[in-house]
């Protein structure tokens, strides 16, 4: 998949089949839309293209009005969104900076400047609630009329439902905020995950368990930065880590701002996903994970972030979380064994 910041690039496709949206989470509704887009693109002999925005338009307006509470919680980072779009077979993604100029652009100018001249849209697929342009004045009828006069086809896709529930980014956010990770996975069509480069921290995790007999490296963690201040999920989770070994590694992770750490934390104030693998790969050594790209699946929420009054209390808390994570994986293994036994009997 080719990725462009803006559309003024010499190697961007001269024509495309296009869909437009924020695609936060790339949930099952998005996936159905992208499958249709890919089919229509192949039928016309042009690449499929997603036009998305960074920051999220609601982020921009929340900042402009100095009302951060209006910003939506972010399901995924831009990296994760692009990875999922690639996985869905999209051939080209254009990330358009959402700024004052775009926010104030009349809808007809957006059609002419972005869709026609910028992207050469031959086919435009939108959702049933699509609005665009300054004051959200543009709607499907306006887009369809412009398509008739300017030579591109416009189609609209109805909401996607699972067991009568409308699949939307809002529904995914609600599930994640409530810690309902299985519900989020059903809406997403996969376990909720965060990926990124492993970055350095204070290496405090190695010290936390050092006083315990046989603790070795203590609670070594993989640190991933979540590049938005307001993640949709937060707390302590049972996780599975991909990218460090041939098989996924079980672990426990903290997603948040780490209230028990001191101000010397080099990532202080940033949202961080700190993951402790229950079994650290020996071949990585002490420093072998830094710089690697890993993907962490958040499978089950244990509890919200807690503020401990001492490092000893924090150490005991992490140890309990690790025990609970091991119990979760053990129960999952037993449940899968029973299901397999039942299938074999059938």
Short mmCIF file of the C-alpha atoms (twelve columns), coordinates in Angstrom:
data_MODEL
# 
_entry.id   MODEL 
# 
loop_
_atom_site.group_PDB 
_atom_site.id 
_atom_site.type_symbol 
_atom_site.label_atom_id 
_atom_site.label_alt_id 
_atom_site.label_comp_id 
_atom_site.label_asym_id 
_atom_site.label_seq_id 
_atom_site.Cartn_x 
_atom_site.Cartn_y 
_atom_site.Cartn_z 
_atom_site.pdbx_PDB_model_num 
ATOM 1   C CA . UNK A 1   0.000   0.000   0.000   1 
ATOM 2   C CA . UNK A 2   1.267   3.447   -0.920  1 
ATOM 3   C CA . UNK A 3   0.898   6.132   1.757   1 
ATOM 4   C CA . UNK A 4   0.897   9.866   1.039   1 
ATOM 5   C CA . UNK A 5   0.730   12.931  3.262   1 
ATOM 6   C CA . UNK A 6   -1.526  15.154  1.201   1 
ATOM 7   C CA . UNK A 7   -2.110  14.633  -2.509  1 
ATOM 8   C CA . UNK A 8   0.541   16.803  -4.169  1 
ATOM 9   C CA . UNK A 9   2.899   13.956  -5.103  1 
ATOM 10  C CA . UNK A 10  4.159   12.937  -8.566  1 
ATOM 11  C CA . UNK A 11  3.624   9.210   -8.027  1 
ATOM 12  C CA . UNK A 12  0.094   9.387   -6.626  1 
ATOM 13  C CA . UNK A 13  -2.442  7.548   -8.817  1 
ATOM 14  C CA . UNK A 14  -4.060  9.764   -11.452 1 
ATOM 15  C CA . UNK A 15  -7.439  8.080   -10.885 1 
ATOM 16  C CA . UNK A 16  -8.916  5.962   -8.117  1 
ATOM 17  C CA . UNK A 17  -11.937 4.450   -6.419  1 
ATOM 18  C CA . UNK A 18  -12.222 6.376   -3.177  1 
ATOM 19  C CA . UNK A 19  -13.718 6.245   0.279   1 
ATOM 20  C CA . UNK A 20  -13.435 8.963   2.898   1 
ATOM 21  C CA . UNK A 21  -13.416 8.777   6.683   1 
ATOM 22  C CA . UNK A 22  -11.500 8.694   9.933   1 
ATOM 23  C CA . UNK A 23  -11.459 4.863   10.108  1 
ATOM 24  C CA . UNK A 24  -10.566 4.880   13.796  1 
ATOM 25  C CA . UNK A 25  -10.190 1.225   14.749  1 
ATOM 26  C CA . UNK A 26  -10.908 -0.116  11.229  1 
ATOM 27  C CA . UNK A 27  -13.789 -2.138  12.655  1 
ATOM 28  C CA . UNK A 28  -15.985 -4.692  10.859  1 
ATOM 29  C CA . UNK A 29  -18.174 -1.999  9.315   1 
ATOM 30  C CA . UNK A 30  -15.080 -0.339  7.866   1 
ATOM 31  C CA . UNK A 31  -13.834 -3.724  6.656   1 
ATOM 32  C CA . UNK A 32  -17.088 -4.400  4.787   1 
ATOM 33  C CA . UNK A 33  -16.867 -0.977  3.158   1 
ATOM 34  C CA . UNK A 34  -13.238 -1.537  2.136   1 
ATOM 35  C CA . UNK A 35  -14.083 -4.944  0.617   1 
ATOM 36  C CA . UNK A 36  -16.754 -3.284  -1.517  1 
ATOM 37  C CA . UNK A 37  -14.348 -0.483  -2.449  1 
ATOM 38  C CA . UNK A 38  -11.690 -2.975  -3.561  1 
ATOM 39  C CA . UNK A 39  -14.214 -4.793  -5.760  1 
ATOM 40  C CA . UNK A 40  -15.389 -1.562  -7.381  1 
ATOM 41  C CA . UNK A 41  -11.781 -0.448  -7.931  1 
ATOM 42  C CA . UNK A 42  -10.893 -3.735  -9.632  1 
ATOM 43  C CA . UNK A 43  -14.011 -3.490  -11.810 1 
ATOM 44  C CA . UNK A 44  -12.895 -0.044  -13.024 1 
ATOM 45  C CA . UNK A 45  -9.213  -0.865  -13.364 1 
ATOM 46  C CA . UNK A 46  -8.103  1.799   -10.869 1 
ATOM 47  C CA . UNK A 47  -6.498  1.509   -7.409  1 
ATOM 48  C CA . UNK A 48  -8.578  1.594   -4.246  1 
ATOM 49  C CA . UNK A 49  -7.865  4.672   -2.158  1 
ATOM 50  C CA . UNK A 50  -8.715  5.776   1.374   1 
ATOM 51  C CA . UNK A 51  -8.749  9.459   2.254   1 
ATOM 52  C CA . UNK A 52  -8.352  9.911   6.005   1 
ATOM 53  C CA . UNK A 53  -7.466  12.760  8.335   1 
ATOM 54  C CA . UNK A 54  -4.898  13.497  11.020  1 
ATOM 55  C CA . UNK A 55  -5.679  14.817  13.503  1 
ATOM 56  C CA . UNK A 56  -9.238  13.575  13.856  1 
ATOM 57  C CA . UNK A 57  -11.522 16.513  12.913  1 
ATOM 58  C CA . UNK A 58  -13.126 16.411  16.357  1 
ATOM 59  C CA . UNK A 59  -9.634  16.678  17.884  1 
ATOM 60  C CA . UNK A 60  -9.033  19.790  15.817  1 
ATOM 61  C CA . UNK A 61  -12.297 21.467  16.837  1 
ATOM 62  C CA . UNK A 62  -11.796 20.534  20.506  1 
ATOM 63  C CA . UNK A 63  -8.421  22.252  20.404  1 
ATOM 64  C CA . UNK A 64  -9.686  25.269  18.499  1 
ATOM 65  C CA . UNK A 65  -12.455 25.769  21.071  1 
ATOM 66  C CA . UNK A 66  -10.136 24.954  24.009  1 
ATOM 67  C CA . UNK A 67  -12.507 22.234  25.110  1 
ATOM 68  C CA . UNK A 68  -10.462 19.008  25.288  1 
ATOM 69  C CA . UNK A 69  -13.452 17.083  26.629  1 
ATOM 70  C CA . UNK A 70  -14.951 17.260  23.118  1 
ATOM 71  C CA . UNK A 71  -12.096 15.209  21.625  1 
ATOM 72  C CA . UNK A 72  -13.042 11.568  21.053  1 
ATOM 73  C CA . UNK A 73  -11.047 8.857   22.751  1 
ATOM 74  C CA . UNK A 74  -8.697  7.339   20.179  1 
ATOM 75  C CA . UNK A 75  -9.031  3.639   19.432  1 
ATOM 76  C CA . UNK A 76  -5.831  3.254   17.440  1 
ATOM 77  C CA . UNK A 77  -2.728  5.140   16.491  1 
ATOM 78  C CA . UNK A 78  -2.093  6.254   12.921  1 
ATOM 79  C CA . UNK A 79  0.394   3.370   12.593  1 
ATOM 80  C CA . UNK A 80  -2.238  0.829   13.571  1 
ATOM 81  C CA . UNK A 81  -4.840  2.373   11.281  1 
ATOM 82  C CA . UNK A 82  -2.486  2.224   8.297   1 
ATOM 83  C CA . UNK A 83  -1.516  -1.364  9.121   1 
ATOM 84  C CA . UNK A 84  -5.175  -2.424  9.181   1 
ATOM 85  C CA . UNK A 85  -5.966  -0.577  5.944   1 
ATOM 86  C CA . UNK A 86  -3.051  -2.414  4.326   1 
ATOM 87  C CA . UNK A 87  -4.320  -5.724  5.697   1 
ATOM 88  C CA . UNK A 88  -7.723  -4.987  4.155   1 
ATOM 89  C CA . UNK A 89  -6.158  -4.711  0.705   1 
ATOM 90  C CA . UNK A 90  -6.300  -0.938  0.230   1 
ATOM 91  C CA . UNK A 91  -3.797  0.087   -2.440  1 
ATOM 92  C CA . UNK A 92  -3.356  3.769   -1.608  1 
ATOM 93  C CA . UNK A 93  -4.004  5.883   1.482   1 
ATOM 94  C CA . UNK A 94  -3.874  9.667   1.583   1 
ATOM 95  C CA . UNK A 95  -3.524  11.238  5.032   1 
ATOM 96  C CA . UNK A 96  -4.802  14.794  4.827   1 
ATOM 97  C CA . UNK A 97  -3.842  17.213  7.621   1 
ATOM 98  C CA . UNK A 98  -7.024  18.519  9.196   1 
ATOM 99  C CA . UNK A 99  -6.355  22.204  9.809   1 
ATOM 100 C CA . UNK A 100 -8.094  25.580  9.659   1 
ATOM 101 C CA . UNK A 101 -7.945  25.691  5.871   1 
ATOM 102 C CA . UNK A 102 -9.659  22.333  5.467   1 
ATOM 103 C CA . UNK A 103 -12.156 23.031  8.260   1 
ATOM 104 C CA . UNK A 104 -13.319 26.229  6.557   1 
ATOM 105 C CA . UNK A 105 -13.352 24.873  2.998   1 
ATOM 106 C CA . UNK A 106 -16.843 24.970  1.407   1 
ATOM 107 C CA . UNK A 107 -18.096 21.512  0.403   1 
ATOM 108 C CA . UNK A 108 -18.159 22.291  -3.333  1 
ATOM 109 C CA . UNK A 109 -14.531 23.426  -3.175  1 
ATOM 110 C CA . UNK A 110 -13.625 20.220  -1.303  1 
ATOM 111 C CA . UNK A 111 -15.166 18.200  -4.141  1 
ATOM 112 C CA . UNK A 112 -13.338 20.116  -6.866  1 
ATOM 113 C CA . UNK A 113 -9.977  20.608  -5.142  1 
ATOM 114 C CA . UNK A 114 -9.582  17.293  -3.323  1 
ATOM 115 C CA . UNK A 115 -11.785 14.669  -4.990  1 
ATOM 116 C CA . UNK A 116 -11.564 15.742  -8.646  1 
ATOM 117 C CA . UNK A 117 -8.255  17.560  -9.154  1 
ATOM 118 C CA . UNK A 118 -6.334  16.090  -6.241  1 
ATOM 119 C CA . UNK A 119 -7.311  12.422  -6.342  1 
ATOM 120 C CA . UNK A 120 -9.010  11.883  -9.699  1 
ATOM 121 C CA . UNK A 121 -11.928 10.040  -8.119  1 
ATOM 122 C CA . UNK A 122 -13.896 7.861   -10.545 1 
ATOM 123 C CA . UNK A 123 -16.018 6.272   -7.823  1 
ATOM 124 C CA . UNK A 124 -16.710 7.564   -4.295  1 
ATOM 125 C CA . UNK A 125 -18.130 5.313   -1.575  1 
ATOM 126 C CA . UNK A 126 -19.364 6.885   1.672   1 
ATOM 127 C CA . UNK A 127 -21.242 5.851   4.804   1 
ATOM 128 C CA . UNK A 128 -24.894 6.599   5.435   1 
ATOM 129 C CA . UNK A 129 -24.068 9.455   7.844   1 
ATOM 130 C CA . UNK A 130 -21.367 11.113  5.718   1 
ATOM 131 C CA . UNK A 131 -21.046 14.900  5.978   1 
ATOM 132 C CA . UNK A 132 -18.245 17.130  4.722   1 
ATOM 133 C CA . UNK A 133 -17.078 20.686  4.179   1 
ATOM 134 C CA . UNK A 134 -17.335 23.799  6.359   1 
ATOM 135 C CA . UNK A 135 -20.113 23.534  8.960   1 
ATOM 136 C CA . UNK A 136 -20.661 19.948  7.712   1 
ATOM 137 C CA . UNK A 137 -22.837 21.508  5.015   1 
ATOM 138 C CA . UNK A 138 -22.071 18.844  2.404   1 
ATOM 139 C CA . UNK A 139 -24.129 15.657  2.340   1 
ATOM 140 C CA . UNK A 140 -24.734 12.629  0.130   1 
ATOM 141 C CA . UNK A 141 -27.208 14.442  -2.132  1 
ATOM 142 C CA . UNK A 142 -24.723 17.230  -2.835  1 
ATOM 143 C CA . UNK A 143 -21.929 14.715  -3.495  1 
ATOM 144 C CA . UNK A 144 -24.160 12.656  -5.796  1 
ATOM 145 C CA . UNK A 145 -25.180 15.739  -7.762  1 
ATOM 146 C CA . UNK A 146 -21.543 16.783  -8.162  1 
ATOM 147 C CA . UNK A 147 -20.678 13.286  -9.351  1 
ATOM 148 C CA . UNK A 148 -23.306 13.448  -12.079 1 
ATOM 149 C CA . UNK A 149 -21.973 16.764  -13.373 1 
ATOM 150 C CA . UNK A 150 -18.252 16.049  -12.969 1 
ATOM 151 C CA . UNK A 151 -18.024 12.450  -14.083 1 
ATOM 152 C CA . UNK A 152 -17.659 10.260  -11.004 1 
ATOM 153 C CA . UNK A 153 -20.063 7.717   -9.535  1 
ATOM 154 C CA . UNK A 154 -21.230 8.012   -5.932  1 
ATOM 155 C CA . UNK A 155 -22.484 5.150   -3.743  1 
ATOM 156 C CA . UNK A 156 -23.633 4.932   -0.155  1 
ATOM 157 C CA . UNK A 157 -23.256 1.982   2.204   1 
ATOM 158 C CA . UNK A 158 -25.737 1.389   5.007   1 
ATOM 159 C CA . UNK A 159 -24.704 0.692   8.563   1 
ATOM 160 C CA . UNK A 160 -23.146 -2.683  9.315   1 
ATOM 161 C CA . UNK A 161 -24.737 -4.675  12.136  1 
ATOM 162 C CA . UNK A 162 -23.657 -7.666  14.206  1 
ATOM 163 C CA . UNK A 163 -26.516 -9.426  16.050  1 
ATOM 164 C CA . UNK A 164 -28.636 -6.297  15.687  1 
ATOM 165 C CA . UNK A 165 -25.914 -3.981  17.043  1 
ATOM 166 C CA . UNK A 166 -24.712 -1.196  14.742  1 
ATOM 167 C CA . UNK A 167 -20.945 -1.470  14.388  1 
ATOM 168 C CA . UNK A 168 -19.317 1.913   14.825  1 
ATOM 169 C CA . UNK A 169 -16.193 3.504   16.254  1 
ATOM 170 C CA . UNK A 170 -18.379 4.879   19.073  1 
ATOM 171 C CA . UNK A 171 -19.505 1.356   19.982  1 
ATOM 172 C CA . UNK A 172 -15.896 0.158   20.017  1 
ATOM 173 C CA . UNK A 173 -14.889 3.108   22.240  1 
ATOM 174 C CA . UNK A 174 -17.711 2.312   24.661  1 
ATOM 175 C CA . UNK A 175 -16.663 -1.339  24.896  1 
ATOM 176 C CA . UNK A 176 -13.016 -0.438  25.475  1 
ATOM 177 C CA . UNK A 177 -13.855 2.225   28.069  1 
ATOM 178 C CA . UNK A 178 -15.907 -0.356  29.994  1 
ATOM 179 C CA . UNK A 179 -13.166 -2.984  29.729  1 
ATOM 180 C CA . UNK A 180 -15.386 -5.295  27.659  1 
ATOM 181 C CA . UNK A 181 -12.529 -6.624  25.554  1 
ATOM 182 C CA . UNK A 182 -14.481 -9.568  24.086  1 
ATOM 183 C CA . UNK A 183 -17.214 -7.199  22.892  1 
ATOM 184 C CA . UNK A 184 -14.580 -4.905  21.378  1 
ATOM 185 C CA . UNK A 185 -13.008 -7.898  19.617  1 
ATOM 186 C CA . UNK A 186 -16.387 -8.875  18.126  1 
ATOM 187 C CA . UNK A 187 -16.878 -5.348  16.785  1 
ATOM 188 C CA . UNK A 188 -13.333 -5.160  15.440  1 
ATOM 189 C CA . UNK A 189 -13.247 -8.690  14.053  1 
ATOM 190 C CA . UNK A 190 -9.961  -9.276  15.922  1 
ATOM 191 C CA . UNK A 191 -8.495  -8.734  19.397  1 
ATOM 192 C CA . UNK A 192 -7.873  -5.087  20.194  1 
ATOM 193 C CA . UNK A 193 -4.156  -4.398  19.715  1 
ATOM 194 C CA . UNK A 194 -1.572  -1.615  19.880  1 
ATOM 195 C CA . UNK A 195 1.726   -1.729  17.978  1 
ATOM 196 C CA . UNK A 196 4.879   0.335   17.840  1 
ATOM 197 C CA . UNK A 197 8.613   0.528   18.440  1 
ATOM 198 C CA . UNK A 198 9.897   -0.553  21.840  1 
ATOM 199 C CA . UNK A 199 11.340  2.572   23.490  1 
ATOM 200 C CA . UNK A 200 13.567  3.146   26.505  1 
ATOM 201 C CA . UNK A 201 12.160  4.002   29.916  1 
ATOM 202 C CA . UNK A 202 13.810  4.360   33.323  1 
ATOM 203 C CA . UNK A 203 14.286  0.585   33.430  1 
ATOM 204 C CA . UNK A 204 12.532  0.695   36.788  1 
ATOM 205 C CA . UNK A 205 10.842  -2.630  36.141  1 
ATOM 206 C CA . UNK A 206 14.158  -4.415  36.568  1 
ATOM 207 C CA . UNK A 207 14.531  -2.887  40.023  1 
ATOM 208 C CA . UNK A 208 10.988  -3.480  41.267  1 
ATOM 209 C CA . UNK A 209 11.355  -7.197  41.728  1 
ATOM 210 C CA . UNK A 210 15.080  -7.278  42.437  1 
ATOM 211 C CA . UNK A 211 14.621  -7.845  46.163  1 
ATOM 212 C CA . UNK A 212 12.495  -10.929 45.610  1 
ATOM 213 C CA . UNK A 213 14.391  -14.170 45.903  1 
ATOM 214 C CA . UNK A 214 15.059  -15.515 42.430  1 
ATOM 215 C CA . UNK A 215 13.512  -12.438 40.827  1 
ATOM 216 C CA . UNK A 216 16.330  -12.013 38.341  1 
ATOM 217 C CA . UNK A 217 15.416  -9.108  36.078  1 
ATOM 218 C CA . UNK A 218 12.402  -8.113  38.168  1 
ATOM 219 C CA . UNK A 219 9.507   -6.953  36.004  1 
ATOM 220 C CA . UNK A 220 11.213  -5.986  32.773  1 
ATOM 221 C CA . UNK A 221 8.789   -4.180  30.454  1 
ATOM 222 C CA . UNK A 222 8.376   -3.427  26.768  1 
ATOM 223 C CA . UNK A 223 7.414   0.238   26.449  1 
ATOM 224 C CA . UNK A 224 5.282   1.460   23.530  1 
ATOM 225 C CA . UNK A 225 4.149   5.070   23.226  1 
ATOM 226 C CA . UNK A 226 0.489   5.624   22.387  1 
ATOM 227 C CA . UNK A 227 0.642   8.745   20.249  1 
ATOM 228 C CA . UNK A 228 -2.590  10.308  21.491  1 
ATOM 229 C CA . UNK A 229 -3.313  11.757  24.915  1 
ATOM 230 C CA . UNK A 230 -6.735  10.119  25.225  1 
ATOM 231 C CA . UNK A 231 -6.726  6.349   24.526  1 
ATOM 232 C CA . UNK A 232 -10.081 4.580   24.383  1 
ATOM 233 C CA . UNK A 233 -8.852  1.868   26.772  1 
ATOM 234 C CA . UNK A 234 -6.904  2.166   29.988  1 
ATOM 235 C CA . UNK A 235 -5.810  0.082   32.954  1 
ATOM 236 C CA . UNK A 236 -4.143  -3.272  33.535  1 
ATOM 237 C CA . UNK A 237 -4.654  -6.023  30.958  1 
ATOM 238 C CA . UNK A 238 -3.818  -9.625  30.199  1 
ATOM 239 C CA . UNK A 239 -2.029  -9.457  26.849  1 
ATOM 240 C CA . UNK A 240 -0.362  -11.437 24.111  1 
ATOM 241 C CA . UNK A 241 2.804   -10.051 22.468  1 
ATOM 242 C CA . UNK A 242 3.658   -10.624 18.793  1 
ATOM 243 C CA . UNK A 243 6.978   -9.846  17.145  1 
ATOM 244 C CA . UNK A 244 9.570   -10.947 19.709  1 
ATOM 245 C CA . UNK A 245 9.514   -14.702 19.225  1 
ATOM 246 C CA . UNK A 246 8.200   -17.324 16.841  1 
ATOM 247 C CA . UNK A 247 5.089   -17.748 19.006  1 
ATOM 248 C CA . UNK A 248 3.040   -15.055 20.767  1 
ATOM 249 C CA . UNK A 249 4.187   -14.390 24.323  1 
ATOM 250 C CA . UNK A 250 1.760   -14.134 27.258  1 
ATOM 251 C CA . UNK A 251 2.033   -11.072 29.432  1 
ATOM 252 C CA . UNK A 252 0.434   -8.373  31.544  1 
ATOM 253 C CA . UNK A 253 0.374   -4.687  30.581  1 
ATOM 254 C CA . UNK A 254 -0.409  -1.226  31.914  1 
ATOM 255 C CA . UNK A 255 -1.953  1.260   29.485  1 
ATOM 256 C CA . UNK A 256 -2.000  4.789   30.881  1 
ATOM 257 C CA . UNK A 257 0.140   7.429   32.582  1 
ATOM 258 C CA . UNK A 258 1.608   5.292   35.392  1 
ATOM 259 C CA . UNK A 259 0.469   7.168   38.533  1 
ATOM 260 C CA . UNK A 260 2.937   5.370   40.807  1 
ATOM 261 C CA . UNK A 261 6.088   6.536   38.981  1 
ATOM 262 C CA . UNK A 262 8.164   9.544   39.933  1 
ATOM 263 C CA . UNK A 263 8.774   12.680  37.801  1 
ATOM 264 C CA . UNK A 264 12.150  11.408  36.583  1 
ATOM 265 C CA . UNK A 265 10.424  8.939   34.293  1 
ATOM 266 C CA . UNK A 266 11.693  9.803   30.785  1 
ATOM 267 C CA . UNK A 267 8.203   9.116   29.425  1 
ATOM 268 C CA . UNK A 268 6.487   11.082  32.201  1 
ATOM 269 C CA . UNK A 269 3.145   12.532  31.161  1 
ATOM 270 C CA . UNK A 270 2.902   10.432  27.990  1 
ATOM 271 C CA . UNK A 271 0.455   7.603   27.534  1 
ATOM 272 C CA . UNK A 272 2.488   4.421   27.529  1 
ATOM 273 C CA . UNK A 273 1.733   0.740   27.085  1 
ATOM 274 C CA . UNK A 274 4.122   -1.072  29.433  1 
ATOM 275 C CA . UNK A 275 4.089   -4.825  28.900  1 
ATOM 276 C CA . UNK A 276 5.762   -7.448  31.076  1 
ATOM 277 C CA . UNK A 277 6.193   -10.791 29.313  1 
ATOM 278 C CA . UNK A 278 5.579   -13.642 31.726  1 
ATOM 279 C CA . UNK A 279 8.394   -15.581 30.033  1 
ATOM 280 C CA . UNK A 280 11.140  -13.357 28.620  1 
ATOM 281 C CA . UNK A 281 12.865  -14.842 25.506  1 
ATOM 282 C CA . UNK A 282 16.398  -15.723 26.563  1 
ATOM 283 C CA . UNK A 283 17.884  -15.005 23.152  1 
ATOM 284 C CA . UNK A 284 16.890  -11.317 23.380  1 
ATOM 285 C CA . UNK A 285 19.172  -10.615 26.306  1 
ATOM 286 C CA . UNK A 286 18.805  -7.490  28.414  1 
ATOM 287 C CA . UNK A 287 18.635  -4.963  25.562  1 
ATOM 288 C CA . UNK A 288 17.477  -6.990  22.573  1 
ATOM 289 C CA . UNK A 289 13.911  -5.700  22.347  1 
ATOM 290 C CA . UNK A 290 14.661  -1.988  21.950  1 
ATOM 291 C CA . UNK A 291 13.794  -0.641  18.517  1 
ATOM 292 C CA . UNK A 292 11.789  -3.711  17.523  1 
ATOM 293 C CA . UNK A 293 8.211   -3.286  16.300  1 
ATOM 294 C CA . UNK A 294 5.833   -5.378  18.392  1 
ATOM 295 C CA . UNK A 295 2.074   -5.788  18.461  1 
ATOM 296 C CA . UNK A 296 0.343   -6.230  21.825  1 
ATOM 297 C CA . UNK A 297 -3.163  -7.729  21.929  1 
ATOM 298 C CA . UNK A 298 -5.220  -6.644  24.950  1 
ATOM 299 C CA . UNK A 299 -7.304  -9.718  25.763  1 
ATOM 300 C CA . UNK A 300 -8.828  -9.147  29.195  1 
ATOM 301 C CA . UNK A 301 -8.963  -6.227  31.616  1 
ATOM 302 C CA . UNK A 302 -7.894  -6.954  35.186  1 
ATOM 303 C CA . UNK A 303 -8.526  -3.528  36.757  1 
ATOM 304 C CA . UNK A 304 -8.024  0.217   36.385  1 
ATOM 305 C CA . UNK A 305 -4.664  1.849   37.046  1 
ATOM 306 C CA . UNK A 306 -3.873  2.049   40.751  1 
ATOM 307 C CA . UNK A 307 -1.604  4.443   42.632  1 
ATOM 308 C CA . UNK A 308 0.605   2.569   45.098  1 
ATOM 309 C CA . UNK A 309 2.174   4.342   48.075  1 
ATOM 310 C CA . UNK A 310 5.572   2.632   47.777  1 
ATOM 311 C CA . UNK A 311 7.705   0.635   45.347  1 
ATOM 312 C CA . UNK A 312 7.244   -2.423  47.575  1 
ATOM 313 C CA . UNK A 313 3.468   -2.083  47.256  1 
ATOM 314 C CA . UNK A 314 3.819   -1.589  43.507  1 
ATOM 315 C CA . UNK A 315 5.967   -4.722  43.294  1 
ATOM 316 C CA . UNK A 316 3.351   -6.765  45.157  1 
ATOM 317 C CA . UNK A 317 0.614   -5.347  42.943  1 
ATOM 318 C CA . UNK A 318 2.441   -6.301  39.736  1 
ATOM 319 C CA . UNK A 319 3.121   -9.782  41.125  1 
ATOM 320 C CA . UNK A 320 -0.612  -10.243 41.765  1 
ATOM 321 C CA . UNK A 321 -1.398  -9.068  38.241  1 
ATOM 322 C CA . UNK A 322 1.079   -11.590 36.843  1 
ATOM 323 C CA . UNK A 323 -0.541  -14.373 38.874  1 
ATOM 324 C CA . UNK A 324 -3.970  -13.332 37.587  1 
ATOM 325 C CA . UNK A 325 -2.673  -13.288 34.008  1 
ATOM 326 C CA . UNK A 326 -1.253  -16.792 34.381  1 
ATOM 327 C CA . UNK A 327 -4.598  -17.966 35.781  1 
ATOM 328 C CA . UNK A 328 -6.384  -16.399 32.789  1 
ATOM 329 C CA . UNK A 329 -4.162  -18.207 30.272  1 
ATOM 330 C CA . UNK A 330 -4.462  -21.481 32.195  1 
ATOM 331 C CA . UNK A 331 -8.256  -21.240 32.217  1 
ATOM 332 C CA . UNK A 332 -8.276  -20.369 28.511  1 
ATOM 333 C CA . UNK A 333 -6.105  -23.385 27.720  1 
ATOM 334 C CA . UNK A 334 -8.382  -25.719 29.702  1 
ATOM 335 C CA . UNK A 335 -11.479 -24.273 28.006  1 
ATOM 336 C CA . UNK A 336 -9.960  -24.769 24.559  1 
ATOM 337 C CA . UNK A 337 -8.986  -28.350 25.465  1 
ATOM 338 C CA . UNK A 338 -12.594 -29.083 26.481  1 
ATOM 339 C CA . UNK A 339 -13.919 -27.564 23.244  1 
ATOM 340 C CA . UNK A 340 -11.470 -29.630 21.197  1 
ATOM 341 C CA . UNK A 341 -12.442 -32.801 23.081  1 
ATOM 342 C CA . UNK A 342 -16.122 -32.087 22.357  1 
ATOM 343 C CA . UNK A 343 -15.395 -31.532 18.651  1 
ATOM 344 C CA . UNK A 344 -13.413 -34.779 18.486  1 
ATOM 345 C CA . UNK A 345 -16.317 -36.705 19.995  1 
ATOM 346 C CA . UNK A 346 -18.732 -35.215 17.496  1 
# 
